[in-house]
Amino acid sequence: MKKTDPRTKLFLLIAINVVMMTGKITGIFVPIRIILTLIPLLLMIREKWYRSSLLYFLAYLYVFLLEGYTLQDIPKVPLIILLFTTGLISRFLAGLMMAYYMMKTTTVSEFVTAMERMHIPKVVVIPFAVMFRFFPTIKEEWQDIKNAMKMRGIGLAGRNPLDVLEYVMVPILMSVSRIADELTAASMTKCLSVDGKRSHIACIGFSALDVLLIICAVLGLFAHFFVGGIIGA
Amino acid sequence: MISFSNVSFYYKNNLTDKGNLNNINLEIKDGELIVLTGESGCGKTTFTRLLNGLAPNYYHGTVSGKLMMDGENIIGKSVSELGRKVGSVFQNPRSQFFNVDTDSELAFAAENIAMDPKEILKRLDEVTNMLDLKELRGRSIFELSGGEKQRIACGSVAVMHPKVVVLDEPSSNLDSASIDKLKNVIETWKNLGKTVIIAEHRLYYLKDLADRLIVIKDGTIAKEYSKETLANIDDQLKDMGLRPLCEPKIKTISAECNSRDQINIEELDYSYDRKTSALLLKETVLPMNQVTAIVGQNGTGKSTFLKCLCGIYKAKKDKILLSGRVWDRKLRNKACYLVFQDVNHQLFTESVLDELIIGMSKDISENEKRTEASNILERFGLLDVADNHPMALSGGQKQRVAIASSIASGRDILLMDEPTSGMDELNMMRLSKELGRLKEMGKTVYVVTHDYEFINECCDSVIRLE
């Protein structure tokens, strides 16, 4: 199975977010929204994330079945709940899942390769690549610091909140900056520099599926901008 | 060939003389395996940094003298230029990976010099076979153990086919099985004729491999031992405050429990992902009022065990009795104090002295706290840094501050996770003495460690987790 190209993922993410979040939901936008909703579902099933796929499917099923009732005359309380939940899910969930899919399935080197194919300069690419690595690192560090605070009896109760903030932020910043420092040194010894060419072993490229997905996204965006999809336009 | 002639290096903005090198003269032949040792802060790390160019390019300072490698003076060359010839493995397995997955990391350096992708893939397979990395390929860095990370670090260096490899305390976070694997890697390099330079304080695993052992003291070469003289120098090393070359064996210590009190673990079951158990203990007795070592291979759940015991982790099944009475998580949390393995996360205040005082019992007066804290600091050789910011200390000092604050807390049960990992002989002996003192006070200490020398020095019994 050929992997989806990181550039496709990025483009889909942008398209889905723009159309789903800021677009209209009637007329020709009904089929467009359905197609864009199905894209993350399809990609997730392809990765064999059956549990997430099912939950995602059920969430949208809920939206498509019940969204219509918000236009009818029903009591206030269920109406508010319905408006709120369907609105939230239909506007945000697809984009969110697409972002999750992109983060989970793209390795740093694929990402770097894709960015360089788009001729984005290294000074931009490298910090982004490091970010990928730092989210899990910060999570690990935060977990450890929380445990240590608990151990030492430094809690929220009875202390100046500013002190507590200091107790949390100082070790986190110190340890993240130390990791960044050591990481820079290690990367330098591995010949990483902002100038100079790199080669790539990551195999990225567009497959038929990529082309299909991009066509869907382009159609969605086209309708959005030129067939009056923007709300209020 | 590498030759140092009158090489000195002084770190910029360094108030003490720590880590500086004075007037080093040394010749290293191609294919030689050199072990550099010495107390913490003696300058052995600086040695490796000069070779890979991190000093003075990244760690700034003034450098003088000539450092020749294959007829060229390498001082002033950029790190990435030297990186084609010199491979580097670092101490901390957590902070030397740029990538999140192992395959990308292995290929990373080769990609950076724009090597042909076909060649890189060929070399990846070659290195995978040579260093036995098959089961580590295609994994996330964040799910590997310290030992596994260190093997990937060695692999990513090997892909470059470097002529010279420098390693900076590569074993300090590893258990004995991982150290054996590391030893195999180093042996492979030696057999391939690479020049290998290792800065280390744990020496036993390098005994059969080293061509020369160089002791560094205060930035100069204090002593040089050739391969032939390595057999009988343990006493001399000990006198210099260094770790022995002989692999320490645990003396047979009776696991019998003399004290009346004991902790009975009827059942303890902990898992990270609700599926596989990371730790499963049944019917285990822990002796009290003494120092007990907990040993076992990486991945047997030693650290997890300590975290469950002191109540930080919530175990799925948790039934522990203290002297016959139920001892639940909340009670344990109050009675126990855990010193974590990574010391950077557990120091919170603005001075070393405060660090000890903050955890002390609220019943003592401020003055008494200060005197008591100063006493403890003195016993750990930390009195002269009492007013410094904990984060400005060296790794070994931070470790001692963390241990000192556990003692200051006055709790009855102390748990320590690898307390000697960054300690030289002198500080290890200080800690042993301190634990002896705690035992006399009737306190209970559990240490997770794979430092057998330390176990022999101060532990009354040993529990092995399987």
XYZ file of C-alpha atoms in Angstrom:
699
model
C 0.000 0.000 0.000
C 1.483 3.296 -1.070
C 1.393 5.956 1.612
C -0.418 9.207 1.054
C 1.970 12.001 0.221
C 2.553 14.538 3.031
C 1.753 17.361 0.602
C -1.617 15.780 -0.132
C -2.303 15.508 3.582
C -1.408 19.121 4.163
C -3.572 20.313 1.280
C -6.505 18.173 2.433
C -6.139 19.530 5.937
C -6.343 23.105 4.703
C -9.222 22.423 2.303
C -11.279 20.488 4.832
C -10.818 23.110 7.491
C -11.678 26.029 5.222
C -14.780 24.463 3.711
C -16.117 22.743 6.814
C -15.471 25.560 9.237
C -16.456 28.627 7.292
C -18.687 27.258 4.539
C -22.440 27.068 3.975
C -24.242 23.817 4.642
C -27.068 23.820 2.106
C -27.562 23.268 -1.614
C -24.601 21.845 -3.477
C -22.611 22.036 -0.269
C -24.438 19.005 1.096
C -22.664 16.545 -1.235
C -19.399 18.473 -0.967
C -19.485 18.308 2.805
C -20.289 14.613 2.679
C -17.326 13.932 0.412
C -14.938 15.964 2.559
C -16.236 14.210 5.654
C -15.634 10.841 4.061
C -12.000 11.600 3.229
C -10.618 11.326 6.787
C -12.848 8.275 7.323
C -11.442 6.568 4.266
C -7.870 7.389 5.272
C -8.405 6.112 8.797
C -9.918 2.847 7.591
C -6.930 2.467 5.329
C -4.677 2.705 8.382
C -6.842 0.058 10.099
C -7.876 2.421 12.898
C -11.223 0.714 13.152
C -12.220 2.038 16.555
C -11.587 5.688 15.683
C -13.239 5.205 12.305
C -16.385 3.822 13.868
C -16.621 6.629 16.433
C -16.047 9.191 13.713
C -18.692 7.592 11.533
C -21.229 7.518 14.361
C -20.549 11.160 15.219
C -21.273 12.258 11.669
C -24.231 9.929 11.367
C -25.655 11.746 14.374
C -25.073 15.084 12.680
C -26.580 14.148 9.318
C -29.618 12.491 10.847
C -30.437 15.178 13.373
C -29.177 18.407 11.850
C -32.492 18.813 10.007
C -34.446 18.980 13.260
C -32.790 22.240 14.202
C -34.889 23.930 11.535
C -38.102 22.545 12.919
C -40.195 23.675 15.777
C -38.890 21.809 18.787
C -38.547 22.807 22.466
C -35.711 25.163 23.413
C -33.500 22.946 25.559
C -33.084 20.076 23.083
C -32.742 22.665 20.333
C -29.784 24.319 22.034
C -28.140 20.983 22.728
C -28.739 19.884 19.170
C -27.473 23.108 17.636
C -24.416 23.091 19.794
C -23.371 19.460 19.310
C -24.161 19.144 15.616
C -22.533 22.488 14.882
C -19.414 21.589 16.783
C -19.057 18.153 15.248
C -19.874 19.074 11.677
C -17.627 22.098 11.627
C -14.603 20.854 13.557
C -14.373 17.065 13.753
C -13.303 16.358 10.172
C -10.491 18.917 10.331
C -9.424 17.642 13.710
C -9.263 14.033 12.570
C -7.401 15.058 9.439
C -4.807 16.835 11.582
C -4.537 13.810 13.857
C -4.134 11.522 10.866
C -1.446 13.756 9.432
C 0.536 13.924 12.676
C 0.259 10.184 13.278
C 1.171 8.927 9.832
C 3.880 11.354 8.753
C 7.432 10.715 9.902
C 9.749 13.636 10.426
C 11.858 12.664 7.448
C 8.816 12.382 5.141
C 7.713 15.776 6.320
C 11.146 17.299 5.723
C 11.364 15.661 2.309
C 7.958 17.008 1.304
C 8.763 20.509 2.502
C 12.023 20.515 0.580
C 10.299 19.315 -2.589
C 8.107 22.393 -2.227
C 11.320 24.450 -2.056
C 10.647 25.753 1.410
C 13.949 26.957 2.900
C 15.655 24.867 5.573
C 15.497 27.648 8.154
C 11.722 27.167 8.098
C 11.685 23.383 7.754
C 14.094 22.477 10.560
C 12.220 24.241 13.391
C 8.986 22.596 12.214
C 10.644 19.203 12.173
C 11.983 19.698 15.685
C 8.497 20.656 16.828
C 7.228 17.205 15.848
C 9.725 15.766 18.245
C 9.165 18.212 21.062
C 5.472 17.660 21.663
C 5.960 14.136 23.009
C 9.099 15.260 24.845
C 7.291 18.053 26.661
C 4.535 15.635 27.548
C 7.061 13.221 29.060
C 8.797 15.977 30.986
C 5.541 17.441 32.289
C 4.443 14.034 33.549
C 7.708 13.604 35.443
C 7.585 17.068 36.948
C 4.004 16.582 38.081
C 4.989 13.372 39.829
C 7.977 14.979 41.492
C 5.864 17.879 42.765
C 3.368 15.478 44.214
C 6.205 13.584 45.890
C 7.659 16.671 47.437
C 4.313 17.906 48.634
C 4.327 20.981 46.441
C 0.667 21.311 45.649
C -1.726 24.089 44.793
C -3.223 24.230 48.255
C -2.055 26.947 50.634
C 0.616 28.372 48.383
C 0.933 31.513 46.385
C -0.190 30.549 42.856
C 2.732 32.510 41.430
C 5.135 30.334 43.414
C 3.432 27.219 42.117
C 3.706 28.529 38.580
C 7.403 29.104 39.171
C 7.841 25.594 40.529
C 6.269 24.197 37.376
C 7.698 26.487 34.746
C 11.294 26.623 35.922
C 12.001 22.886 35.748
C 10.019 22.479 32.530
C 11.833 25.311 30.790
C 15.187 24.230 32.178
C 14.798 20.657 31.112
C 13.346 21.453 27.698
C 16.088 23.962 26.999
C 18.687 21.447 28.150
C 17.253 18.833 25.805
C 17.189 21.387 22.998
C 20.799 22.248 23.738
C 22.004 18.653 23.723
C 19.866 17.866 20.707
C 21.422 20.719 18.757
C 24.913 19.480 19.621
C 24.028 15.905 18.613
C 22.419 17.037 15.341
C 25.446 19.140 14.487
C 27.752 16.142 14.844
C 25.411 14.400 12.423
C 26.200 17.054 9.839
C 22.896 18.913 10.017
C 23.306 22.448 8.735
C 21.076 25.066 7.174
C 23.045 25.250 3.975
C 24.031 22.325 1.823
C 21.974 19.721 0.031
C 20.313 16.764 1.696
C 19.266 13.467 0.205
C 16.238 11.477 1.318
C 15.410 7.850 1.793
C 11.782 8.650 2.496
C 9.714 7.553 -0.496
C 7.137 10.183 -1.144
C 5.192 10.814 -4.292
C 1.666 11.111 -5.630
C -0.379 8.014 -6.332
C -3.746 7.722 -8.087
C -5.434 8.024 -4.694
C -3.548 11.239 -3.994
C -4.747 12.686 -7.278
C -8.333 11.710 -6.532
C -8.203 13.221 -3.059
C -6.676 16.428 -4.376
C -9.380 16.721 -7.046
C -12.058 16.395 -4.343
C -10.382 19.063 -2.236
C -9.940 21.410 -5.204
C -13.598 21.012 -6.145
C -14.589 21.758 -2.575
C -12.443 24.863 -2.439
C -13.620 25.988 -5.883
C -17.254 25.755 -4.847
C -16.446 27.460 -1.616
C -14.831 30.498 -3.147
C -16.552 30.834 -6.530
C -20.005 29.358 -6.144
C -20.761 31.404 -3.091
C -19.918 28.987 -0.339
C -18.621 31.586 2.091
C -21.159 32.480 4.712
C -22.556 35.954 4.214
C -21.211 36.232 0.664
C 46.565 9.295 13.528
C 45.400 11.867 16.028
C 47.875 13.965 17.908
C 47.362 16.579 20.584
C 50.267 18.954 21.005
C 50.021 21.459 23.845
C 46.257 21.591 23.537
C 44.462 23.722 26.116
C 40.802 24.630 26.257
C 39.119 27.085 28.602
C 35.338 27.375 28.571
C 33.917 30.840 28.181
C 31.871 32.106 31.133
C 33.131 29.323 33.349
C 33.644 30.515 36.903
C 35.375 27.394 38.118
C 38.115 25.444 36.427
C 35.744 22.570 35.737
C 36.043 20.795 32.434
C 38.959 22.864 31.206
C 41.966 21.165 29.654
C 45.556 22.239 30.258
C 48.408 21.534 27.944
C 47.465 18.091 26.677
C 50.032 16.089 24.721
C 48.881 12.765 23.377
C 49.217 10.594 20.308
C 46.508 8.172 19.283
C 47.318 5.611 16.617
C 44.804 4.541 13.993
C 42.661 1.691 15.260
C 43.512 2.287 18.890
C 40.843 2.113 21.588
C 41.423 4.746 24.242
C 39.493 5.008 27.483
C 39.525 8.361 29.246
C 38.513 8.411 32.853
C 38.614 10.717 35.838
C 36.360 12.382 38.409
C 33.311 14.309 37.252
C 34.364 17.668 35.859
C 37.947 16.599 35.160
C 37.747 17.463 31.466
C 37.270 14.061 29.834
C 34.093 15.215 28.098
C 35.943 18.264 26.777
C 38.396 15.849 25.201
C 35.621 14.268 23.149
C 34.196 17.683 22.292
C 37.482 18.829 20.816
C 37.546 15.756 18.613
C 34.041 16.206 17.202
C 34.425 19.964 17.019
C 31.645 20.860 19.470
C 34.368 22.674 21.389
C 34.990 25.453 20.445
C 32.251 25.651 17.766
C 29.239 25.012 19.983
C 30.645 25.099 23.516
C 32.610 28.311 23.223
C 35.965 28.949 24.779
C 39.575 29.720 24.058
C 41.632 27.017 22.531
C 45.364 26.834 21.945
C 47.790 24.246 20.641
C 47.480 21.896 17.713
C 45.115 18.974 17.302
C 46.105 17.036 14.203
C 43.947 14.372 12.596
C 45.400 12.687 9.506
C 47.858 15.521 8.993
C 45.339 18.343 9.286
C 44.793 20.671 12.203
C 41.118 20.136 13.044
C 40.775 23.039 15.442
C 38.581 25.613 13.767
C 36.928 23.127 11.441
C 33.154 23.105 11.551
C 31.258 20.388 13.393
C 29.450 19.199 10.303
C 32.696 18.942 8.389
C 34.237 16.824 11.132
C 31.014 14.821 11.374
C 31.895 13.050 8.124
C 34.939 11.524 9.774
C 34.140 11.477 13.476
C 31.035 9.796 14.833
C 29.710 10.850 18.250
C 27.611 9.004 20.818
C 26.418 10.976 23.823
C 25.531 10.330 27.404
C 21.833 11.094 27.452
C 19.789 8.739 25.285
C 16.764 11.029 25.549
C 18.272 14.009 23.847
C 20.334 12.812 20.918
C 17.637 12.005 18.401
C 16.410 14.487 15.866
C 13.757 12.157 14.479
C 10.809 10.417 16.062
C 11.248 7.049 14.330
C 14.319 4.846 14.369
C 14.731 4.353 10.610
C 14.824 8.089 9.939
C 17.309 8.523 12.743
C 19.618 5.829 11.397
C 19.617 7.486 7.982
C 19.704 11.051 9.285
C 23.430 11.815 9.171
C 23.871 10.170 5.784
C 20.945 12.190 4.397
C 22.507 15.357 5.734
C 25.609 14.870 3.618
C 23.424 14.115 0.595
C 24.540 10.514 0.233
C 22.851 8.569 -2.544
C 19.590 7.089 -1.129
C 20.409 3.666 -2.583
C 23.735 3.678 -0.769
C 22.032 4.768 2.470
C 19.537 1.916 2.280
C 22.365 -0.523 1.633
C 24.264 0.762 4.638
C 21.151 0.649 6.825
C 20.833 -3.071 6.136
C 24.521 -3.599 6.721
C 24.435 -1.770 10.067
C 21.232 -3.538 11.087
C 22.971 -6.875 10.645
C 26.264 -5.816 12.111
C 24.836 -4.284 15.290
C 21.842 -6.587 15.565
C 19.231 -3.837 15.336
C 16.554 -5.786 13.520
C 13.899 -5.607 16.212
C 14.468 -1.887 16.669
C 13.844 -0.883 13.054
C 10.717 1.091 12.239
C 9.868 1.896 15.852
C 9.075 5.141 17.607
C 11.949 6.574 19.635
C 9.553 7.268 22.472
C 8.795 3.625 23.085
C 12.423 2.459 23.335
C 14.307 1.851 26.579
C 17.504 3.749 27.348
C 19.648 0.824 26.252
C 17.780 0.456 22.969
C 18.082 4.174 22.274
C 21.808 3.994 22.847
C 22.092 1.143 20.320
C 20.234 3.219 17.738
C 22.596 6.100 18.506
C 25.546 3.782 17.784
C 23.829 2.574 14.620
C 23.231 6.074 13.305
C 26.939 6.738 13.772
C 27.973 3.469 12.103
C 26.003 4.292 8.940
C 28.489 7.078 8.216
C 31.467 4.668 8.221
C 33.431 7.059 10.429
C 37.147 6.624 10.896
C 36.969 7.795 14.473
C 34.202 7.254 17.021
C 33.995 9.246 20.249
C 31.662 8.214 23.031
C 30.869 10.386 26.037
C 29.817 8.261 29.023
C 27.658 6.031 26.857
C 26.873 3.560 29.646
C 25.683 5.928 32.332
C 21.985 5.209 31.844
C 22.269 1.521 31.008
C 21.814 -1.721 32.916
C 24.298 -4.582 32.747
C 22.599 -6.410 29.865
C 22.501 -3.216 27.797
C 26.111 -2.515 28.697
C 27.024 -5.967 27.338
C 25.338 -5.057 24.064
C 27.133 -1.724 23.983
C 30.379 -3.575 24.573
C 29.663 -5.782 21.549
C 29.135 -2.702 19.402
C 32.417 -1.181 20.547
C 34.189 -4.477 19.949
C 32.810 -4.594 16.402
C 34.169 -1.128 15.758
C 37.538 -2.088 17.153
C 37.691 -5.145 14.910
C 36.868 -2.967 11.914
C 39.977 -0.942 12.713
C 38.229 2.238 13.789
C 39.844 4.556 16.277
C 37.571 4.610 19.335
C 37.790 7.137 22.153
C 35.533 6.665 25.157
C 35.145 8.988 28.133
C 33.727 6.879 30.952
C 33.623 6.498 34.689
C 32.279 2.953 34.628
C 35.259 0.976 33.416
C 34.710 -2.737 33.891
C 33.071 -3.388 30.525
C 36.027 -1.898 28.667
C 38.716 -3.920 30.414
C 39.244 -6.435 27.599
C 38.918 -3.881 24.836
C 41.003 -0.925 25.924
C 44.430 -0.451 24.386
C 45.166 2.367 26.778
C 43.531 3.832 29.850
C 44.170 7.498 30.482
C 43.346 9.105 33.797
C 42.603 12.804 33.642
C 42.799 14.990 36.684
C 42.127 18.734 36.780
C 42.449 19.018 33.028
C 45.778 17.250 32.631
C 46.809 13.676 31.936
C 47.605 12.290 35.364
C 48.346 8.702 34.501
C 48.520 6.453 31.488
C 48.164 2.680 31.606
C 48.973 0.453 28.668
C 46.974 -2.676 27.900
C 49.546 -4.894 29.621
C 49.426 -3.061 32.928
C 45.628 -2.931 33.173
C 45.311 -6.201 35.081
C 46.297 -5.025 38.530
C 45.493 -1.380 38.893
C 42.196 -1.470 40.784
C 43.814 -0.353 44.036
C 45.500 2.556 42.332
C 42.231 3.569 40.677
C 40.447 3.398 43.981
C 43.038 5.678 45.559
C 42.363 8.218 42.834
C 38.646 8.045 43.537
C 37.850 6.069 40.392
C 35.738 3.039 39.648
C 37.452 -0.389 39.394
C 38.145 -2.324 36.219
C 37.023 -5.670 37.592
C 33.399 -6.424 37.059
C 31.899 -6.296 40.523
C 29.866 -9.298 41.624
C 27.131 -9.059 44.189
C 28.332 -10.694 47.387
C 25.851 -13.258 48.540
C 23.719 -11.372 50.961
C 21.047 -13.170 52.901
C 17.624 -11.942 51.935
C 16.493 -12.910 55.408
C 14.611 -10.325 57.265
C 15.681 -9.753 60.831
C 13.483 -6.852 61.752
C 9.984 -7.337 63.097
C 8.452 -4.907 60.664
C 7.977 -5.814 57.096
C 5.998 -4.811 54.063
C 3.919 -7.551 52.495
C 2.924 -7.055 48.935
C 0.025 -9.385 48.441
C -0.747 -8.171 44.967
C 0.455 -5.310 42.821
C -0.503 -5.090 39.168
C 0.234 -2.062 37.071
C -0.094 -1.465 33.346
C 0.429 1.612 31.224
C -2.027 0.758 28.499
C -4.664 -1.313 30.332
C -3.563 -4.382 28.385
C -0.134 -5.727 29.188
C 1.111 -5.645 32.757
C 4.220 -3.539 33.215
C 4.528 -4.917 36.704
C 2.940 -7.890 38.399
C 3.967 -8.815 41.923
C 2.434 -11.369 44.213
C 3.315 -12.498 47.719
C 6.480 -10.475 48.061
C 8.031 -9.480 51.361
C 10.117 -6.336 51.687
C 12.317 -6.083 54.773
C 12.246 -2.832 56.761
C 14.680 -0.820 58.864
C 17.525 -1.592 56.532
C 18.898 -0.840 53.096
C 17.519 -3.112 50.399
C 18.715 -3.165 46.825
C 16.282 -3.944 44.034
C 17.972 -5.314 40.937
C 16.836 -6.741 37.625
C 17.218 -6.134 33.911
C 15.873 -3.037 32.196
C 12.217 -3.413 31.510
C 11.410 -5.625 34.496
C 9.523 -2.760 36.069
C 11.905 -1.638 38.814
C 11.165 2.055 38.425
C 7.472 1.307 37.996
C 7.592 -0.668 41.206
C 9.022 2.274 43.153
C 6.406 4.613 41.698
C 3.618 2.222 42.672
C 5.057 1.691 46.124
C 5.206 5.379 46.947
C 1.751 5.896 45.490
C 2.508 8.066 42.484
C 1.235 5.453 40.091
C -2.182 4.027 40.672
C -1.996 0.273 40.269
C -4.882 -1.751 38.891
C -4.655 -4.164 41.776
C -3.018 -2.837 44.854
C -2.936 -4.758 48.096
C -0.053 -3.975 50.415
C 0.234 -4.586 54.129
C 2.521 -2.818 56.571
C 3.197 -4.962 59.618
C -0.008 -6.840 58.985
C -2.216 -3.776 58.484
C -3.613 -2.529 55.211
C -1.381 0.189 53.842
C -3.180 2.056 51.099
C -1.919 4.489 48.488
C -2.623 7.623 50.494
C -0.774 6.392 53.554
C 2.138 5.253 51.436
C 2.286 8.615 49.730
C 2.772 10.258 53.126
C 5.337 7.817 54.459
C 7.520 7.399 51.397
C 9.822 9.702 49.502
C 11.081 8.813 46.046
C 14.227 10.205 44.457
C 13.634 9.975 40.711
C 16.150 8.790 38.202
C 16.149 11.994 36.198
C 17.147 14.675 38.658
C 16.276 17.600 36.442
C 12.596 17.316 37.246
C 12.658 17.386 40.990
C 14.448 20.550 41.963
C 12.113 23.504 42.286
C 13.502 26.298 44.412
C 16.026 29.070 43.981
C 18.848 27.765 46.128
C 20.241 24.423 47.181
C 19.561 25.217 50.838
C 15.901 26.084 50.120
C 15.594 22.873 48.230
C 16.223 20.961 51.463
C 14.225 23.268 53.693
C 11.059 23.226 51.581
C 10.452 19.554 52.254
C 11.200 19.599 55.994
C 8.592 18.975 58.643
C 6.623 22.081 59.598
C 7.184 21.494 63.341
C 10.812 22.583 63.400
C 11.855 26.211 63.761
C 13.382 28.051 60.850
C 16.801 28.158 62.504
C 16.873 24.473 63.250
C 15.915 23.758 59.675
C 18.835 25.772 58.408
C 21.361 24.046 60.673
C 20.022 20.605 59.869
C 20.012 21.340 56.133
C 23.575 22.647 56.289
C 24.672 19.506 58.119
C 23.211 17.263 55.468
C 24.755 19.353 52.696
C 28.133 19.104 54.358
C 27.954 15.327 54.464
C 27.324 15.314 50.725
C 30.098 17.795 49.999
C 27.612 20.429 48.857
C 28.045 23.126 51.465
C 30.013 25.429 49.175
C 27.142 25.491 46.669
C 24.404 25.945 49.295
C 23.387 29.337 47.918
C 23.635 28.455 44.234
C 20.641 27.858 42.016
C 20.071 24.080 41.755
C 19.732 24.273 37.984
C 23.211 25.787 37.686
C 24.844 22.695 39.195
C 26.445 19.795 37.376
C 24.471 16.592 36.869
C 26.245 14.784 39.698
C 25.676 17.679 42.090
C 21.975 17.862 41.239
C 21.720 14.169 41.943
C 23.236 14.693 45.389
C 20.944 17.647 46.102
C 17.929 15.511 45.216
C 19.115 12.757 47.535
C 19.958 15.242 50.287
C 16.456 16.712 50.135
C 14.957 13.240 50.439
C 16.911 12.816 53.656
C 15.894 16.272 54.853
C 12.238 15.349 54.363
C 12.558 13.103 57.405
C 10.208 10.497 55.990
C 10.569 6.949 57.233
C 10.793 5.163 53.945
C 13.116 6.408 51.233
C 13.070 5.078 47.699
C 15.884 5.853 45.299
C 16.011 5.140 41.594
C 19.586 4.711 40.327
C 21.059 7.176 42.823
C 24.676 6.501 41.830
C 24.355 6.769 38.038
C 26.351 9.998 37.842
C 28.633 9.440 40.815
C 32.324 8.864 40.984
C 33.858 6.702 43.703
C 34.096 9.479 46.294
C 30.446 10.451 46.098
C 29.273 6.871 45.925
C 31.093 6.263 49.237
C 29.506 9.389 50.716
C 26.082 8.080 49.816
C 26.859 4.617 51.220
C 27.860 6.169 54.511
C 24.724 8.265 54.589
C 22.514 5.243 53.968
C 24.297 3.456 56.831
C 23.421 6.397 59.047
C 19.770 6.267 57.986
C 19.664 2.581 58.790
C 20.943 3.265 62.295
C 18.136 5.792 62.697
C 15.730 2.940 61.955
C 14.726 4.175 58.519
C 13.976 1.966 55.566
C 15.688 2.466 52.224
C 14.950 0.761 48.912
C 17.370 1.445 46.081
C 16.895 0.406 42.498
C 20.395 0.117 41.129
C 22.688 -1.828 38.894
C 25.780 -0.522 40.589
C 27.077 -3.715 42.180
C 29.947 -1.983 43.876
C 27.477 0.271 45.627
C 25.331 -2.710 46.626
C 28.309 -4.431 48.191
C 29.191 -1.256 50.041
C 25.921 -0.597 51.823
C 22.982 -2.880 51.081
C 21.770 -5.451 53.593
C 19.715 -7.487 51.203
C 18.994 -7.779 47.521
C 15.687 -8.403 45.817
C 15.702 -9.434 42.194
C 12.733 -8.551 40.009
C 12.157 -10.922 37.107
